[in-house]
Coordinates of C-alpha atoms in Angstrom, one line a residue:
M458 CA 88.3 123.8 90.4
V459 CA 85.2 125.6 89.3
H460 CA 82.3 125.2 91.6
A461 CA 78.7 125.6 90.5
M462 CA 77.0 128.3 92.3
P463 CA 73.3 129.4 92.8
L464 CA 72.2 131.9 90.2
V465 CA 70.0 134.9 90.6
Q466 CA 67.3 133.4 88.4
G467 CA 66.7 130.7 90.9
A468 CA 68.6 127.8 89.2
E469 CA 71.7 125.7 89.8
F470 CA 73.7 124.4 86.9
K471 CA 76.6 122.0 87.2
I472 CA 78.6 119.1 85.7
L473 CA 78.8 115.9 87.8
L474 CA 81.5 113.3 87.0
T475 CA 82.0 109.8 88.2
N476 CA 85.7 110.6 88.4
N477 CA 87.6 113.6 87.2
H478 CA 90.9 111.8 87.5
V479 CA 91.2 109.3 84.6
V480 CA 93.9 106.6 84.7
L481 CA 95.0 105.0 81.4
H482 CA 96.3 101.4 82.0
G483 CA 99.3 100.5 80.0
S484 CA 101.5 102.4 77.4
A485 CA 100.0 104.3 74.5
D486 CA 100.3 101.2 72.4
E487 CA 98.8 98.9 75.1
S488 CA 96.0 100.9 76.6
A489 CA 92.4 100.1 75.5
G490 CA 91.3 103.5 76.8
V491 CA 88.6 104.4 79.4
M492 CA 85.1 105.7 79.4
L493 CA 84.4 109.1 80.9
R494 CA 80.9 109.3 82.3
G495 CA 79.0 112.0 84.0
S496 CA 75.8 114.2 83.9
V497 CA 74.8 117.8 83.4
V498 CA 72.3 118.9 86.0
L499 CA 69.9 121.8 86.0
D500 CA 67.9 122.4 89.2
C501 CA 65.2 124.9 88.6
H502 CA 63.7 126.5 91.6
E503 CA 61.1 128.3 89.5
T504 CA 59.9 128.1 85.8
T505 CA 63.1 128.8 83.8
K506 CA 63.5 129.7 80.1
V507 CA 66.5 128.3 78.2
R508 CA 67.3 128.3 74.5
S509 CA 69.7 125.3 74.5
V510 CA 71.8 123.1 76.7
N511 CA 75.2 121.9 75.4
L512 CA 78.4 120.3 76.6
K513 CA 81.8 120.3 75.0
F514 CA 84.9 118.3 75.8
T515 CA 88.2 119.7 74.7
G516 CA 91.7 118.2 74.9
K517 CA 94.6 120.4 73.8
V518 CA 98.4 120.5 73.9
R519 CA 99.9 124.0 73.8
V520 CA 103.6 125.3 73.9
N521 CA 104.9 128.9 74.3
W522 CA 108.5 130.0 74.7
A523 CA 110.8 133.0 73.8
E524 CA 114.3 133.0 72.4
G525 CA 116.7 135.9 72.1
I526 CA 117.0 139.2 74.0
G527 CA 115.4 142.6 73.5
T528 CA 114.5 143.5 70.0
H529 CA 116.0 140.2 68.7
Q530 CA 113.6 138.2 70.9
R531 CA 111.4 135.8 69.0
Q532 CA 108.3 134.1 70.3
F533 CA 107.3 130.5 69.4
R534 CA 103.8 129.2 69.9
D535 CA 101.9 126.2 68.8
E536 CA 98.7 124.5 69.7
H537 CA 97.1 121.2 68.7
T538 CA 93.6 119.9 69.5
I539 CA 94.0 116.4 70.7
L540 CA 90.3 115.5 71.1
E541 CA 87.0 117.3 70.8
H542 CA 83.4 116.3 71.3
E543 CA 80.1 118.0 71.7
W544 CA 76.7 117.1 73.0
S545 CA 73.5 119.0 72.4
F546 CA 71.0 118.0 75.1
L547 CA 68.5 120.7 74.1
P548 CA 69.2 121.8 70.4
P549 CA 69.0 125.5 69.7
T550 CA 65.7 126.7 68.4
R551 CA 64.1 130.0 67.5
K552 CA 61.8 129.7 70.5
H553 CA 62.9 129.0 74.0
Y554 CA 62.3 125.9 76.2
Q555 CA 60.1 126.7 79.2
L556 CA 61.3 124.3 82.0
A557 CA 59.0 123.9 85.0
E558 CA 60.4 123.9 88.5
G559 CA 62.2 120.6 89.1
H560 CA 65.4 118.6 88.6
Y561 CA 66.7 118.0 85.0
Q562 CA 69.6 115.7 84.3
W563 CA 71.4 114.7 81.1
D564 CA 73.8 111.8 81.2
F565 CA 76.8 111.5 78.9
E566 CA 79.7 109.3 78.2
L567 CA 82.8 109.6 76.0
P568 CA 85.4 106.9 75.2
L569 CA 88.9 108.3 75.7
P570 CA 91.5 106.6 73.5
G571 CA 94.4 104.8 75.2
D572 CA 97.1 106.9 73.4
L573 CA 96.1 110.2 74.9
P574 CA 99.0 112.1 76.4
E575 CA 99.0 112.7 80.2
S576 CA 98.0 116.1 81.7
V577 CA 100.9 118.6 82.0
Q578 CA 101.2 122.1 83.5
H579 CA 104.6 123.7 82.8
N580 CA 105.7 127.2 82.0
L581 CA 106.8 126.0 78.6
G582 CA 103.7 124.1 77.7
Q583 CA 100.5 122.4 78.8
V584 CA 98.4 119.4 78.1
F585 CA 94.9 119.9 79.4
Y586 CA 91.4 118.4 79.1
R587 CA 88.3 120.3 79.9
L588 CA 84.5 120.1 80.0
K589 CA 82.3 123.1 79.5
A590 CA 78.5 123.1 79.9
V591 CA 76.4 126.0 78.7
A592 CA 72.7 126.6 79.2
E593 CA 71.9 129.4 76.8
R594 CA 69.3 131.8 78.0
P595 CA 67.0 134.2 76.2
T596 CA 68.2 137.6 75.2
F597 CA 69.3 139.9 78.2
S598 CA 69.4 136.9 80.5
I599 CA 72.7 135.5 81.9
N600 CA 73.8 132.1 80.5
Y601 CA 74.3 129.3 83.0
T602 CA 77.8 127.8 82.7
D603 CA 80.0 125.3 84.4
K604 CA 83.5 123.9 83.8
K605 CA 85.4 120.8 84.9
E606 CA 89.1 120.0 84.5
I607 CA 89.9 116.4 83.7
K608 CA 93.2 115.0 84.9
I609 CA 94.6 112.1 82.9
T610 CA 97.5 110.0 84.1
R611 CA 98.9 106.7 83.1
S612 CA 99.7 103.5 85.0
L613 CA 101.9 100.7 83.7
L614 CA 100.4 97.3 83.4
P615 CA 101.6 94.8 86.0
S616 CA 103.1 92.7 83.2
S617 CA 105.2 95.7 82.0
L618 CA 108.9 94.8 81.8
E619 CA 109.9 98.2 83.0
L620 CA 108.5 97.3 86.5
T621 CA 110.8 94.3 86.9
Q622 CA 113.9 95.8 85.4
S623 CA 116.5 96.8 87.9
M624 CA 119.2 99.3 86.8
V625 CA 122.8 98.2 87.3
I626 CA 126.0 100.0 86.2
S627 CA 128.9 97.7 86.6
N628 CA 132.3 98.2 85.0
E629 CA 136.0 98.9 85.6
W630 CA 137.2 102.4 85.1
A631 CA 140.7 103.3 83.8
N632 CA 142.5 100.6 85.8
K633 CA 141.6 102.6 88.9
L634 CA 138.3 101.3 90.2
R635 CA 135.7 98.6 89.8
Y636 CA 132.2 99.8 90.5
D637 CA 128.6 98.7 90.8
I638 CA 125.8 101.2 91.0
S639 CA 122.4 99.8 91.3
V640 CA 118.7 101.0 91.6
P641 CA 116.0 98.4 92.3
S642 CA 113.7 99.5 89.5
R643 CA 113.6 101.5 86.3
V644 CA 110.2 102.9 87.3
L645 CA 110.1 105.3 90.3
N646 CA 106.8 106.6 91.7
I647 CA 105.9 110.0 92.9
G648 CA 106.6 110.3 96.7
S649 CA 108.6 107.1 96.9
V650 CA 112.0 106.6 98.5
V651 CA 114.6 105.0 96.2
P652 CA 117.7 103.2 97.6
I653 CA 120.8 103.7 95.5
S654 CA 123.6 101.2 96.2
F655 CA 127.3 101.9 95.6
D656 CA 129.9 99.2 95.8
L657 CA 133.4 100.5 94.9
K658 CA 136.6 98.4 94.8
P659 CA 139.9 100.3 94.3
I660 CA 142.5 98.8 91.9
A661 CA 145.1 101.5 91.9
P662 CA 147.2 101.8 95.1
D663 CA 146.5 104.7 97.5
L664 CA 143.2 105.6 95.8
K665 CA 140.7 107.4 98.0
V666 CA 137.0 108.2 97.5
R667 CA 136.4 111.8 98.2
S668 CA 132.6 111.8 97.7
V669 CA 129.7 110.2 95.9
T670 CA 126.8 112.3 94.5
S671 CA 123.4 111.2 93.1
G672 CA 121.0 113.5 91.3
L673 CA 117.5 113.2 89.7
K674 CA 117.2 115.4 86.7
E675 CA 114.2 116.3 84.6
Y676 CA 114.2 117.3 81.0
I677 CA 111.4 118.9 79.0
T678 CA 111.5 119.3 75.3
V679 CA 108.9 121.4 73.5
S680 CA 108.6 121.9 69.7
S681 CA 107.0 124.2 67.2
G682 CA 107.5 123.3 63.6
Q683 CA 111.2 122.7 63.1
R684 CA 112.1 124.5 66.3
K685 CA 112.8 122.8 69.6
R686 CA 113.6 124.0 73.1
T687 CA 114.9 121.7 75.8
E688 CA 115.3 122.7 79.4
G689 CA 116.8 120.5 82.2
R690 CA 116.6 121.0 86.0
V691 CA 117.8 119.2 89.0
I692 CA 115.0 117.8 91.1
K693 CA 117.0 116.1 93.8
F694 CA 120.7 116.1 94.8
L695 CA 122.5 114.0 97.4
R696 CA 126.2 114.2 98.4
D697 CA 128.0 111.7 100.7
D698 CA 131.6 111.6 101.7
Q699 CA 131.3 109.0 104.5
F700 CA 132.2 105.4 103.4
Q701 CA 132.7 102.2 105.3
V702 CA 135.5 99.9 104.2
D703 CA 134.7 96.2 104.6
S704 CA 137.1 93.4 105.1
H705 CA 137.5 92.8 101.4
G706 CA 138.6 96.5 100.8
H707 CA 135.2 97.6 99.3
W708 CA 133.7 101.0 99.8
S709 CA 130.0 100.5 100.1
K710 CA 127.1 103.0 100.7
V711 CA 123.3 103.1 100.2
Q712 CA 121.8 106.6 99.5
L713 CA 118.1 107.1 99.9
L714 CA 116.7 109.5 97.3
T715 CA 113.2 110.8 97.9
I716 CA 111.0 111.5 94.9
P717 CA 108.9 114.7 95.6
E718 CA 105.2 114.4 96.1
E719 CA 103.0 115.5 93.3
E720 CA 101.4 118.3 95.4
S721 CA 104.8 120.0 95.7
H722 CA 104.8 120.7 91.9
Q723 CA 108.6 120.0 91.9
I724 CA 108.3 117.2 89.4
K725 CA 106.3 116.0 86.5
T726 CA 105.7 112.5 85.3
N727 CA 107.1 111.1 82.0
V728 CA 105.1 112.5 79.1
L729 CA 105.3 111.7 75.4
S730 CA 103.3 113.9 73.0
D731 CA 103.8 115.6 69.6
L732 CA 104.7 119.0 71.2
I733 CA 105.8 118.1 74.7
K734 CA 108.2 115.4 75.9
I735 CA 109.2 115.0 79.6
R736 CA 111.9 112.5 80.6
H737 CA 114.1 111.8 83.6
K738 CA 117.6 110.5 84.4
L739 CA 119.5 109.5 87.5
K740 CA 123.0 110.8 87.4
F741 CA 125.9 109.7 89.5
T742 CA 129.4 111.2 90.2
V743 CA 132.2 109.4 92.1
S744 CA 135.0 111.8 93.0
L745 CA 138.4 110.1 93.5
M746 CA 141.8 111.3 94.8
N747 CA 144.8 109.6 93.3
A748 CA 148.1 108.8 95.0
D749 CA 149.7 112.0 93.5
G750 CA 146.8 114.2 94.7
H751 CA 145.1 114.5 91.3
I752 CA 141.3 114.5 91.4
S753 CA 139.4 112.2 89.0
E754 CA 135.7 111.9 88.5
L755 CA 133.7 108.9 87.4
R756 CA 130.3 110.0 85.8
A757 CA 127.3 107.8 84.9
A758 CA 123.6 108.2 84.1
V759 CA 120.6 106.0 83.6
P760 CA 117.2 106.9 82.1
I761 CA 114.2 106.2 84.4
I762 CA 110.5 106.5 84.3
I763 CA 108.6 108.7 86.9
A764 CA 105.1 107.3 87.2
A765 CA 102.1 108.9 89.0
I766 CA 100.9 105.6 90.6
T767 CA 101.9 101.9 90.6
P768 CA 99.5 99.2 89.4
D769 CA 99.1 98.0 93.0
D770 CA 97.9 101.5 94.0
D771 CA 95.5 101.9 91.1
I772 CA 92.1 101.5 92.8
N773 CA 90.4 101.9 89.4
A774 CA 92.1 98.8 87.9
L775 CA 89.5 96.1 87.2
P776 CA 90.2 92.4 87.7
A777 CA 90.0 90.1 84.6
Y778 CA 86.3 89.4 83.8
E779 CA 86.5 85.7 84.8
D780 CA 88.2 86.7 88.1
A781 CA 85.8 89.4 89.1
W782 CA 83.8 87.1 91.4
K783 CA 87.0 86.5 93.5
S784 CA 87.0 90.1 94.8
M785 CA 83.3 90.1 95.7
P786 CA 82.5 90.4 99.4
Y787 CA 81.6 87.0 100.8
D788 CA 77.9 86.6 101.6
P789 CA 76.3 83.1 101.7
A790 CA 72.8 84.4 100.9
T791 CA 74.1 86.4 97.9
I792 CA 76.0 83.5 96.5
A793 CA 73.0 81.2 96.8
A794 CA 70.7 83.7 95.3
M795 CA 73.0 84.4 92.3
V796 CA 73.4 80.8 91.5
A797 CA 69.6 80.2 91.9
S798 CA 68.9 83.1 89.5
G799 CA 71.4 81.8 87.0
S800 CA 73.8 84.8 87.4
L801 CA 76.6 82.4 88.5
P802 CA 76.9 78.8 87.2
P803 CA 76.4 76.0 89.8
S804 CA 80.0 74.8 88.9
L805 CA 81.3 78.0 90.5
A806 CA 79.3 77.5 93.7
V807 CA 80.5 73.9 94.2
A808 CA 84.1 75.1 93.6
V809 CA 83.9 77.0 96.8
P810 CA 84.2 74.6 99.8
N811 CA 81.9 76.2 102.4
E812 CA 78.4 76.0 103.7
A813 CA 77.0 78.6 101.4
A814 CA 78.3 76.7 98.4
F815 CA 76.7 73.5 99.7
R816 CA 73.3 75.3 100.0
A817 CA 73.7 76.9 96.6
R818 CA 74.5 73.5 95.1
T819 CA 71.5 71.9 96.7
T820 CA 69.2 74.7 95.5
A821 CA 70.6 74.6 91.9
M822 CA 70.8 70.8 91.6
G823 CA 67.7 69.8 93.4
D824 CA 67.0 67.0 95.9
T825 CA 68.3 63.6 94.8
E826 CA 65.1 62.0 96.2
S827 CA 63.1 63.8 93.6
G828 CA 64.7 61.9 90.8
V829 CA 67.7 64.1 90.1
E830 CA 70.9 62.2 90.3
E831 CA 73.5 63.9 92.6
E832 CA 76.8 64.7 90.9
T833 CA 80.0 63.4 92.4
S834 CA 82.4 66.3 93.1
P835 CA 85.9 65.7 91.6
W836 CA 87.5 66.8 94.9
E837 CA 85.5 64.5 97.2
G838 CA 87.9 62.7 99.6
I839 CA 90.6 65.2 99.0
D840 CA 92.0 67.4 101.7
L841 CA 91.1 70.9 100.3
S842 CA 93.5 72.7 102.6
R843 CA 96.4 71.2 100.7
V844 CA 97.6 73.0 97.6
P845 CA 98.2 70.6 94.7
S846 CA 101.4 70.5 92.8
Y847 CA 101.8 72.3 89.5
T848 CA 101.8 69.0 87.6
T849 CA 98.6 67.8 89.4
A850 CA 96.9 71.1 88.7
T851 CA 97.7 71.0 85.0
R852 CA 96.4 67.4 84.7
S853 CA 93.1 68.1 86.6
G854 CA 92.0 71.1 84.6
R855 CA 89.7 73.8 85.8
L856 CA 86.9 73.1 88.3
Y857 CA 84.6 75.7 86.8
S858 CA 84.0 77.4 83.5
F859 CA 82.5 80.8 82.5
S860 CA 81.9 79.7 79.0
G861 CA 78.4 79.4 77.5
S862 CA 75.4 81.6 78.1
S863 CA 75.8 81.8 81.9
L864 CA 78.1 84.8 81.9
P865 CA 77.0 87.3 84.5
A866 CA 76.9 91.0 83.6
Y867 CA 79.9 92.8 85.2
D868 CA 77.7 95.2 87.1
T869 CA 76.0 92.2 88.8
I870 CA 79.2 91.6 90.7
A871 CA 78.6 94.7 92.9
V872 CA 76.1 93.6 95.5
P873 CA 74.1 95.6 98.1
G874 CA 75.8 95.8 101.5
R875 CA 74.1 95.7 104.8
N876 CA 72.4 98.6 106.5
G877 CA 71.6 100.1 103.1
E878 CA 75.2 100.8 102.2
A879 CA 76.8 99.6 98.9
A880 CA 79.3 96.9 99.3
V881 CA 82.6 97.8 97.5
C882 CA 84.6 95.0 95.8
T883 CA 88.1 94.9 97.2

């Protein structure tokens, strides 16, 4: 990380980001993208002259590898620009800008497409995203610069089928063995512990299991033109030769395979781009000893997805717009004030059976003695602590609606906390 540092001319120049770790939600075909926001800040401690202030965002994918030995060695290189954008906060001029002592800030935002490849750092190739700000100074003066690396990862949507797919290999092999090998999910997360279950049933007489091994292997494929290079490496390897035989004659075992943490740099997440592809497989080997002493091996493999985070761990994932109020910290005065101001419809307030809702309803609907007829709530006389059946719920319809002109702005859902602190929606 590059840190802004005080400059000899009495100024500090830096890029500030709301978040330098961007999470894309869903696959490349599903993701709607995300907005990158930040500011370029120049703090002048004295009158400062600049010719221009610019910012550039660059996203690139780059590959580089060698094939052959000695004089026959050939180098392959390729580079593509994924995305590029420039901002000119103070356009270049023949004359310089004279900035008085003070704080200068230029805000920016950039929509990042949902099909961007994730960030990768590998000896065969890289996918990187970078911001560079430059305040150009007059001749013979040192320019002010600052850089920020943007990390892009991807999180599957909670509705993705891959999250609910368990991996099971079940078959009979060569009239010797019936086997079931199972993994609870196709998607494995960085730093997680994965249980791999083996259930082996011998068919041939006097068959013995010598050992069972499990391995996590990573494959990276880089390409340049028509040339491709693929390398594979074993990330994790487990071997077990201790089995328990149950009353039905099964050998059973559960191996616990730990996915390395991201900080260890031992593993990369799955990536799919034009020049770099990273994929993973779980590989299994069951070594058997036959009655005649001959050794046989059963081999199997399943493709998996290594993800950086799960949807549940993604703190940047926003709730659906109509559900955003549900995650708001409960505060009776705030609810009443939002309904009174029109930010939330009265139907929402009365849908919440509590004292604040009653006060909000009274405020919004007025006093019945002043000539306003009091509405009859559809749930009056019903025990609200009981959950209705599905059939009853579908007949009754929704108790509130966000349709019409009463939609609150999304940012109004974040409300001030107590003691001057911001309340965070959880």
